[in-house]
Coordinates of C-alpha atoms and ligand atoms in Angstrom, one line a residue:
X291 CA 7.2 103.7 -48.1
X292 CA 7.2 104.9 -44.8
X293 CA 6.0 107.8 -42.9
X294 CA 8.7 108.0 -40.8
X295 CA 11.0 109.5 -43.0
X296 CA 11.1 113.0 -41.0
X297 CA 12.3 111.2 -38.2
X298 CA 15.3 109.5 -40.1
X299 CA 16.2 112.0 -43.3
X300 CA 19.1 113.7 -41.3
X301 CA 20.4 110.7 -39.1
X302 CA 20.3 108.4 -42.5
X303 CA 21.7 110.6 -44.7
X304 CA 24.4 110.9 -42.5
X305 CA 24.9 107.4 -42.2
X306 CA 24.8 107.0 -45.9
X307 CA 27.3 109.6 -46.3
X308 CA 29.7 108.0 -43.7
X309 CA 29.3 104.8 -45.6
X310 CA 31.0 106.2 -49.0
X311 CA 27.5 106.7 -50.6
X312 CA 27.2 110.4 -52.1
X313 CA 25.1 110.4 -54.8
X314 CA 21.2 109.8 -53.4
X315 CA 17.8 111.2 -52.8
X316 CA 15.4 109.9 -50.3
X317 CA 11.9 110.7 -51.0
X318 CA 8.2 109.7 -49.2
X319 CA 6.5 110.7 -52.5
X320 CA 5.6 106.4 -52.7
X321 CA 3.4 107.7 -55.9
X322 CA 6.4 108.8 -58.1
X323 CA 6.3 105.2 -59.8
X324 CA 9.9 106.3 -60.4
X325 CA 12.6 104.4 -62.2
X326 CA 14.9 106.0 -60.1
X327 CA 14.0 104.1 -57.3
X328 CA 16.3 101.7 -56.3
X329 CA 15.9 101.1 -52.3
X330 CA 12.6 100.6 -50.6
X331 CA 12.4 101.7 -47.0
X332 CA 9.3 100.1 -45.6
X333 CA 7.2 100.3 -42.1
X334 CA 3.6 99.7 -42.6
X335 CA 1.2 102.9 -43.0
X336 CA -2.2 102.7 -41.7
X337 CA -5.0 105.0 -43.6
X338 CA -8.8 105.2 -42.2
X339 CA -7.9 102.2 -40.0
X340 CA -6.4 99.9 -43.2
X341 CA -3.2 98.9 -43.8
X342 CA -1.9 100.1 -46.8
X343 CA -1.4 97.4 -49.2
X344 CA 2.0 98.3 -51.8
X345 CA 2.4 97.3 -54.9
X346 CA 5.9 97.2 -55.6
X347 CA 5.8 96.1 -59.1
X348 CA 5.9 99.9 -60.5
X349 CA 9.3 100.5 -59.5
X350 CA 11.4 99.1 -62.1
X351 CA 14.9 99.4 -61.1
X352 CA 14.1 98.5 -57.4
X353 CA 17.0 96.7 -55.9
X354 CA 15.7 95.6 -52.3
X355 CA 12.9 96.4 -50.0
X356 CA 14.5 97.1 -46.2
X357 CA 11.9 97.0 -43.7
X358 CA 12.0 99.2 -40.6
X359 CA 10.6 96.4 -38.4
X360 CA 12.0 92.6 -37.4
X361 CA 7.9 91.3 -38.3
X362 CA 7.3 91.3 -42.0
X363 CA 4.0 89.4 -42.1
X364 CA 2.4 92.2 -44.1
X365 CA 5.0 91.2 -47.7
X366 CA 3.5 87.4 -47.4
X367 CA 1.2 87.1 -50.4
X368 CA 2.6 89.9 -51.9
X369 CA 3.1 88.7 -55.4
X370 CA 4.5 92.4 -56.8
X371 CA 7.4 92.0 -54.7
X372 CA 10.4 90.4 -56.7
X373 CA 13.9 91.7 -55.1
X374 CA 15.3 91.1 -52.3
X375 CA 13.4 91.9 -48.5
X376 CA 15.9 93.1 -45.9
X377 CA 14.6 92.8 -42.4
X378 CA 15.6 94.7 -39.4
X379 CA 18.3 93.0 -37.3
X380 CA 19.4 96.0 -34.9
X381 CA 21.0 94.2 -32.5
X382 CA 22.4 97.3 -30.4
X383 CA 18.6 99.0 -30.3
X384 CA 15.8 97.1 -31.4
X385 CA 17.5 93.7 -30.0
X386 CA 18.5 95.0 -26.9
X387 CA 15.1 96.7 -26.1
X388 CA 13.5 93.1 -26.6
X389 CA 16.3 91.5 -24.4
X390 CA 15.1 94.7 -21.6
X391 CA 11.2 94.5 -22.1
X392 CA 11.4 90.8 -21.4
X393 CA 13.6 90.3 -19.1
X394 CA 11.8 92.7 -17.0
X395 CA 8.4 90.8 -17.1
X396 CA 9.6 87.8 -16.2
X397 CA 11.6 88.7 -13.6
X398 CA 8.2 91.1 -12.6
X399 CA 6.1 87.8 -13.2
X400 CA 8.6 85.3 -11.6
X401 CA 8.9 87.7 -8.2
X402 CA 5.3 88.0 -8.1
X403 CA 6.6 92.0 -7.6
X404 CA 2.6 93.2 -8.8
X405 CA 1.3 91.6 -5.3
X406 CA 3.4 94.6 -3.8
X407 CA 3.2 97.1 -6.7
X408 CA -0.7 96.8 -6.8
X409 CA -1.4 95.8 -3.7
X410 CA -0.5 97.9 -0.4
X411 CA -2.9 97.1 1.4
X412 CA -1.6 97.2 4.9
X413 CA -0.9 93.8 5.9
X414 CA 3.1 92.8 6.3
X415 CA 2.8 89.1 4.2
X416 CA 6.6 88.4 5.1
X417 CA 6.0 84.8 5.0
X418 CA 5.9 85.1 0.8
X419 CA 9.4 84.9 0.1
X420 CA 10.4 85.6 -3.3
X421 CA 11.5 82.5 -5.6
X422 CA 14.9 82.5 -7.0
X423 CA 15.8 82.0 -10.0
X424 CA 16.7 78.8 -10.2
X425 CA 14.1 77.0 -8.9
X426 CA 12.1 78.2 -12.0
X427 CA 11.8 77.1 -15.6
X428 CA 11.1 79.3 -19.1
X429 CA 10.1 78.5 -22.5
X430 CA 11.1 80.9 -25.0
X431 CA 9.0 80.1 -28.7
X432 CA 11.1 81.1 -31.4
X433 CA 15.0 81.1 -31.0
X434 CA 15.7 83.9 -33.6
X435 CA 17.3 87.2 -33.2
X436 CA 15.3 88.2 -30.6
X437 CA 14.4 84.9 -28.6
X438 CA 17.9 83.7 -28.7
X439 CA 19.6 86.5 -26.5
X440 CA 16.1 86.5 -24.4
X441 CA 17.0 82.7 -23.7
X442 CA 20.8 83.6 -23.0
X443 CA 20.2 86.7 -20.6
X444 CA 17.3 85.1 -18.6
X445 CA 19.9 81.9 -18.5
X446 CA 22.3 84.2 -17.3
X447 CA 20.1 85.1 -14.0
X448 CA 20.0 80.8 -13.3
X449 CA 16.6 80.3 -15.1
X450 CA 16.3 76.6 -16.6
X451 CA 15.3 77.7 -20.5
X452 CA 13.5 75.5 -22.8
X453 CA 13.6 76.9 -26.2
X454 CA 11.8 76.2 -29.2
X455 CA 12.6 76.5 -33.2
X456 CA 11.6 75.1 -36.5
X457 CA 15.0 73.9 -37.2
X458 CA 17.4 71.7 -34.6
X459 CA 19.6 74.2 -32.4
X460 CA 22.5 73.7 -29.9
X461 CA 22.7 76.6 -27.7
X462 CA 24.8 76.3 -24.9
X463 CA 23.2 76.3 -21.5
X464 CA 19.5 76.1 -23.5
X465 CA 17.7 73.0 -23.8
X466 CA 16.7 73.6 -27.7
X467 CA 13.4 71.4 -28.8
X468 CA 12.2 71.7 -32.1
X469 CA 9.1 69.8 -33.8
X470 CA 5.2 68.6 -32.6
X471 CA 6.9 66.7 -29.8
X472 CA 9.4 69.6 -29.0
X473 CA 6.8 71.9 -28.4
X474 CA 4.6 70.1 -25.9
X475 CA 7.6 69.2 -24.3
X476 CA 8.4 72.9 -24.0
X477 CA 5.1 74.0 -23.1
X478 CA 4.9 71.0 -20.1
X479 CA 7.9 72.6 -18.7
X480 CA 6.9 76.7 -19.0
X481 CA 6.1 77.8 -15.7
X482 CA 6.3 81.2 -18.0
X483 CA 6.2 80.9 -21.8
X484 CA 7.8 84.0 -23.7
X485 CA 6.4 83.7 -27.4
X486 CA 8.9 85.4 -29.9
X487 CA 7.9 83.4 -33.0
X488 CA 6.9 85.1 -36.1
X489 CA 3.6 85.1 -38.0
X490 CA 3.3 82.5 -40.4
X491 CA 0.5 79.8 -41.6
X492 CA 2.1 77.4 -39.1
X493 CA 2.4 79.5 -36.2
X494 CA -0.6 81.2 -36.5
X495 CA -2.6 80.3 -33.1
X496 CA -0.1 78.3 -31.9
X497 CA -1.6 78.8 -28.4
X498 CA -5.3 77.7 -28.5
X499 CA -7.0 75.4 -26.1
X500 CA -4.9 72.3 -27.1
X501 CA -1.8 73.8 -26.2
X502 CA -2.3 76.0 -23.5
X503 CA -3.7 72.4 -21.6
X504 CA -0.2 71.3 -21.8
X505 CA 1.3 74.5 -19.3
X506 CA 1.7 74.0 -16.2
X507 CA -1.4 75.2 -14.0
X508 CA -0.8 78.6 -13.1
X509 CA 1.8 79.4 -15.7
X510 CA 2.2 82.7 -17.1
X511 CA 2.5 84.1 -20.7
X512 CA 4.4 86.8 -22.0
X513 CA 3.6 87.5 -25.9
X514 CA 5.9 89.8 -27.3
X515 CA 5.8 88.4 -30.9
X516 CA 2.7 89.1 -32.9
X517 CA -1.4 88.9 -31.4
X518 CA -2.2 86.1 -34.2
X519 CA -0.4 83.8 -32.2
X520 CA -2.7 83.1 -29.6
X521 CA -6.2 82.2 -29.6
X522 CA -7.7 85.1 -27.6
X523 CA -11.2 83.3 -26.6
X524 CA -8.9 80.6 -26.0
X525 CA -6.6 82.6 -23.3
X526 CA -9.2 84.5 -22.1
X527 CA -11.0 80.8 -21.3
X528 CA -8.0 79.9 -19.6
X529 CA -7.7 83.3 -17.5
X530 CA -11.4 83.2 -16.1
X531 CA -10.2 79.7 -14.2
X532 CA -6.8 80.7 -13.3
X533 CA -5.2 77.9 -15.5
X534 CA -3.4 80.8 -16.7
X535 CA -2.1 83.0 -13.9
X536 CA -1.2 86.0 -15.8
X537 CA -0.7 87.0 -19.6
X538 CA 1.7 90.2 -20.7
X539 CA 0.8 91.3 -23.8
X540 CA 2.5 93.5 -25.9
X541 CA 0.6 92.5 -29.4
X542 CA -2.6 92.0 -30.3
X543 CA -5.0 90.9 -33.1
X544 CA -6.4 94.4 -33.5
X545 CA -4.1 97.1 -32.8
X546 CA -4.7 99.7 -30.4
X547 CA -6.2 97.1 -28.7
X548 CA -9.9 98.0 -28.8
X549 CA -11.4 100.1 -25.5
X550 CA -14.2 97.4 -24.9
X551 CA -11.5 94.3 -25.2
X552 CA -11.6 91.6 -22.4
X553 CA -8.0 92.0 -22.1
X554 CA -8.4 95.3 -20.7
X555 CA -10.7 94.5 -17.9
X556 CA -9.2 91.0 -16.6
X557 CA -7.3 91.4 -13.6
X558 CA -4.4 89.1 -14.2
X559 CA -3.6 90.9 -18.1
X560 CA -1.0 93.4 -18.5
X561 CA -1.1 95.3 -21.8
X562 CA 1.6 97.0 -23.0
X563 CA 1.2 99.7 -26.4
X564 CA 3.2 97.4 -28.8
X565 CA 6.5 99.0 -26.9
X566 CA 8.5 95.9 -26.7
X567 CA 10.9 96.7 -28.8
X568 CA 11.0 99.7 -30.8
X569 CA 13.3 100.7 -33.6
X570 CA 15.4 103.3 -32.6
X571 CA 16.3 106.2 -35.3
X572 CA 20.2 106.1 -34.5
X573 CA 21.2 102.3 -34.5
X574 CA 18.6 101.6 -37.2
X575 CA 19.8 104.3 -39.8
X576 CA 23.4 102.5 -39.2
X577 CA 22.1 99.2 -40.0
X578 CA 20.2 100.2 -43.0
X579 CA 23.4 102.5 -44.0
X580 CA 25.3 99.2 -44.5
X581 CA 22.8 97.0 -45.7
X582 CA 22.9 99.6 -48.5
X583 CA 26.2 99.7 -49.3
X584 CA 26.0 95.9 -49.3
X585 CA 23.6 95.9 -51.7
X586 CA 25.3 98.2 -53.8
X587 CA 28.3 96.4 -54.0
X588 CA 26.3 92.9 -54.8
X589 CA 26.5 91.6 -51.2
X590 CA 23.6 90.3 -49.8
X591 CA 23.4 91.6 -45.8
X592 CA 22.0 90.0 -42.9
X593 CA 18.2 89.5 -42.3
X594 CA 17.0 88.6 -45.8
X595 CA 13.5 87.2 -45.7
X596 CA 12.7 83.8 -47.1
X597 CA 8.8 84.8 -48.1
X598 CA 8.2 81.1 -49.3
X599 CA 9.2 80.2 -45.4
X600 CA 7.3 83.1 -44.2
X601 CA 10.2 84.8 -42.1
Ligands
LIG91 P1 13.6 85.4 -36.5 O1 15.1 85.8 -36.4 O2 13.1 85.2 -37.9 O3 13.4 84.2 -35.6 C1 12.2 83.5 -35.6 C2 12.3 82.2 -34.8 O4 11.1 81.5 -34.8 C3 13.4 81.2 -35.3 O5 14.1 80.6 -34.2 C4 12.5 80.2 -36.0 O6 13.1 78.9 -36.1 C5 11.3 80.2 -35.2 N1 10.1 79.7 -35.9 C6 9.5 80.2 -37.0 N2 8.5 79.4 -37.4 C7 8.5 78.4 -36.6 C8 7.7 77.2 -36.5 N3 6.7 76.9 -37.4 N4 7.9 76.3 -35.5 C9 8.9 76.6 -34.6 N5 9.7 77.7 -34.6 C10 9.5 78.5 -35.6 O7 12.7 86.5 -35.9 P2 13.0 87.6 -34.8 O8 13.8 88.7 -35.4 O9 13.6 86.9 -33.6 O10 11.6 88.2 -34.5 C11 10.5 87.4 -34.0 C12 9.2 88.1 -34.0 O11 9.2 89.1 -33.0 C13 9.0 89.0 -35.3 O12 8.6 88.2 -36.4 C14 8.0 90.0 -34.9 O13 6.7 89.4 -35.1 C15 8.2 90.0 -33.3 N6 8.6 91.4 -32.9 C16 7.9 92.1 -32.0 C17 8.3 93.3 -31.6 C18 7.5 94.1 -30.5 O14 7.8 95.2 -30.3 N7 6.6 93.4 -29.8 C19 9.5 93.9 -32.1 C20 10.2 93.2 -33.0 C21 9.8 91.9 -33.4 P3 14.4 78.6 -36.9 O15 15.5 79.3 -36.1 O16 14.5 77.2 -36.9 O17 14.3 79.2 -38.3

């Protein structure tokens, strides 16, 4: 259930084969309600602008559904899914890509570098020293796969990182907050705030008028998680008066962001495609490889969803 199986059919095959598994087919005919079916690959199709809805329920020997992405917002609510759902932890692609895409806007947004980039203007401002590192605090929402080693790396550099989960953490070096309290003690400290929370009922506009009150004036946002999370009218509030200095978005509510969008226009936004992390052919086919053979053998692998949690 994907229509990105020309792009993996030779690397994954491989993989499997590598793995000890022999004896398979992969197939993008999703229509063969097929009892031969045992493995679901999934990354979301879009027809005439609608996301294809799947019912899973047809496929009656179906062991596990392995999707080709870390978000999995689309399976919530899905009530014809009853096996297993495998996310996408790729920690040598799609993890490092994330760890790469945000480390390089902060570090753009903490050096102020678009002031040079965008403006050459003639004039020799050497009295605007960059910051360093130090001297500047980060709150990272969401202190999963991704915004775990985002919080280590940028702690690497010197930055002070306030993270933020549903469950207590103890990351060394990290100040880990969790809960109502934890989170506007994050957001009070986030000179720039990296969201890298999933979609669920709870985190769903997380950033809306309230809560964007509590940053810092003149704090910047990076969103790399999903659009949903934000209140746009909210941010774009907040951008008009320069509360907000700058937002980097990579997601959005509609996707491609639509030609006419505010977001486009504003000065201080910086859109990005959806690019922050991708899900690289090679490292993923290895991953889903021996998630496979996992399965197979009765294991369950890393990344299985809790859909009652929502992630
Ligand atoms: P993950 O491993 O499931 O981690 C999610 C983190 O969010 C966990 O730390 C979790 O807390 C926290 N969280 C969830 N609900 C919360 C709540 N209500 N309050 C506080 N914290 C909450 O997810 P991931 O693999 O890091 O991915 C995060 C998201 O990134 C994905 O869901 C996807 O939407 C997005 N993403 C975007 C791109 C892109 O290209 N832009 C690429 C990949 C992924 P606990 O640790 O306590 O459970």
């Amino acid at each position: 259930m994907s229509d990105l199986l020309p792009y993996y059919k030779e690397t994954l095959s491989r993989e499997l084969v590598q793995k000890g598994i022999k004896n398979f087919k992969l197939s993008d005919n999703g229509d063969n309600s097929s009892e031969e079916v045992n493995f679901i690959i999934y990354s979301p199709v879009i027809k005439n602008r609608v996301k294809l809805n799947r019912d899973f329920s047809r496929f009656k020997n179906l062991k596990a559904v392995l999707s080709l992405y870390a978000g999995i917002e689309d399976f919530i609510g899905n009530k014809t899914l009853k096996c297993p759902l495998i996310k996408m932890i790729d920690k040598t692609g799609l993890t490092n890509s994330m760890v790469e895409w945000c480390l390089a806007h902060t570090l753009r947004l903490h050096l102020g570098l678009d002031r040079h980039i965008l403006g050459q203007d003639g004039i020799w401002r050497h009295k605007v020293k960059p910051p360093i590192a130090r001297d500047r605090s980060i709150g990272v929402l969401g202190l999963g796969e991704l915004g775990r080693p985002v919080s280590l790396f940028l702690k690497k550099i010197g930055f002070k990182i306030f993270g933020w989960s549903r469950t207590r953490k103890n990351i060394k070096g990290i100040i880990c907050l969790h809960g109502t309290n934890g989170l506007k003690e994050v957001l009070q400290n986030s000179e720039i705030l990296i969201l890298l929370l999933p979609l669920t009922k709870d985190t769903k506009f997380i950033l809306n008028n309230h809560s964007l009150s509590l940053l810092p004036r003149r704090s910047q946002i990076i969103n790399a998680g999903r659009g949903e999370l934000i209140e746009d009218t909210s941010l774009i509030k907040n951008l008009r008066s320069g509360h907000i200095l700058n937002a980097t978005l990579d997601v959005f509510q509609q996707e491609p962001l639509p030609r006419e969008h505010p977001y486009w226009i504003l000065p201080n936004v910086t859109v990005t495609p959806h690019i922050a992390a991708d899900t690289p052919v090679e490292s993923s086919s290895k991953v889903l490889a021996s998630n496979i053979k996992d399965l197979i053998e009765g294991k369950l692998p890393n990344g299985v969803v809790d859909l009652n949690k929502g992630y």
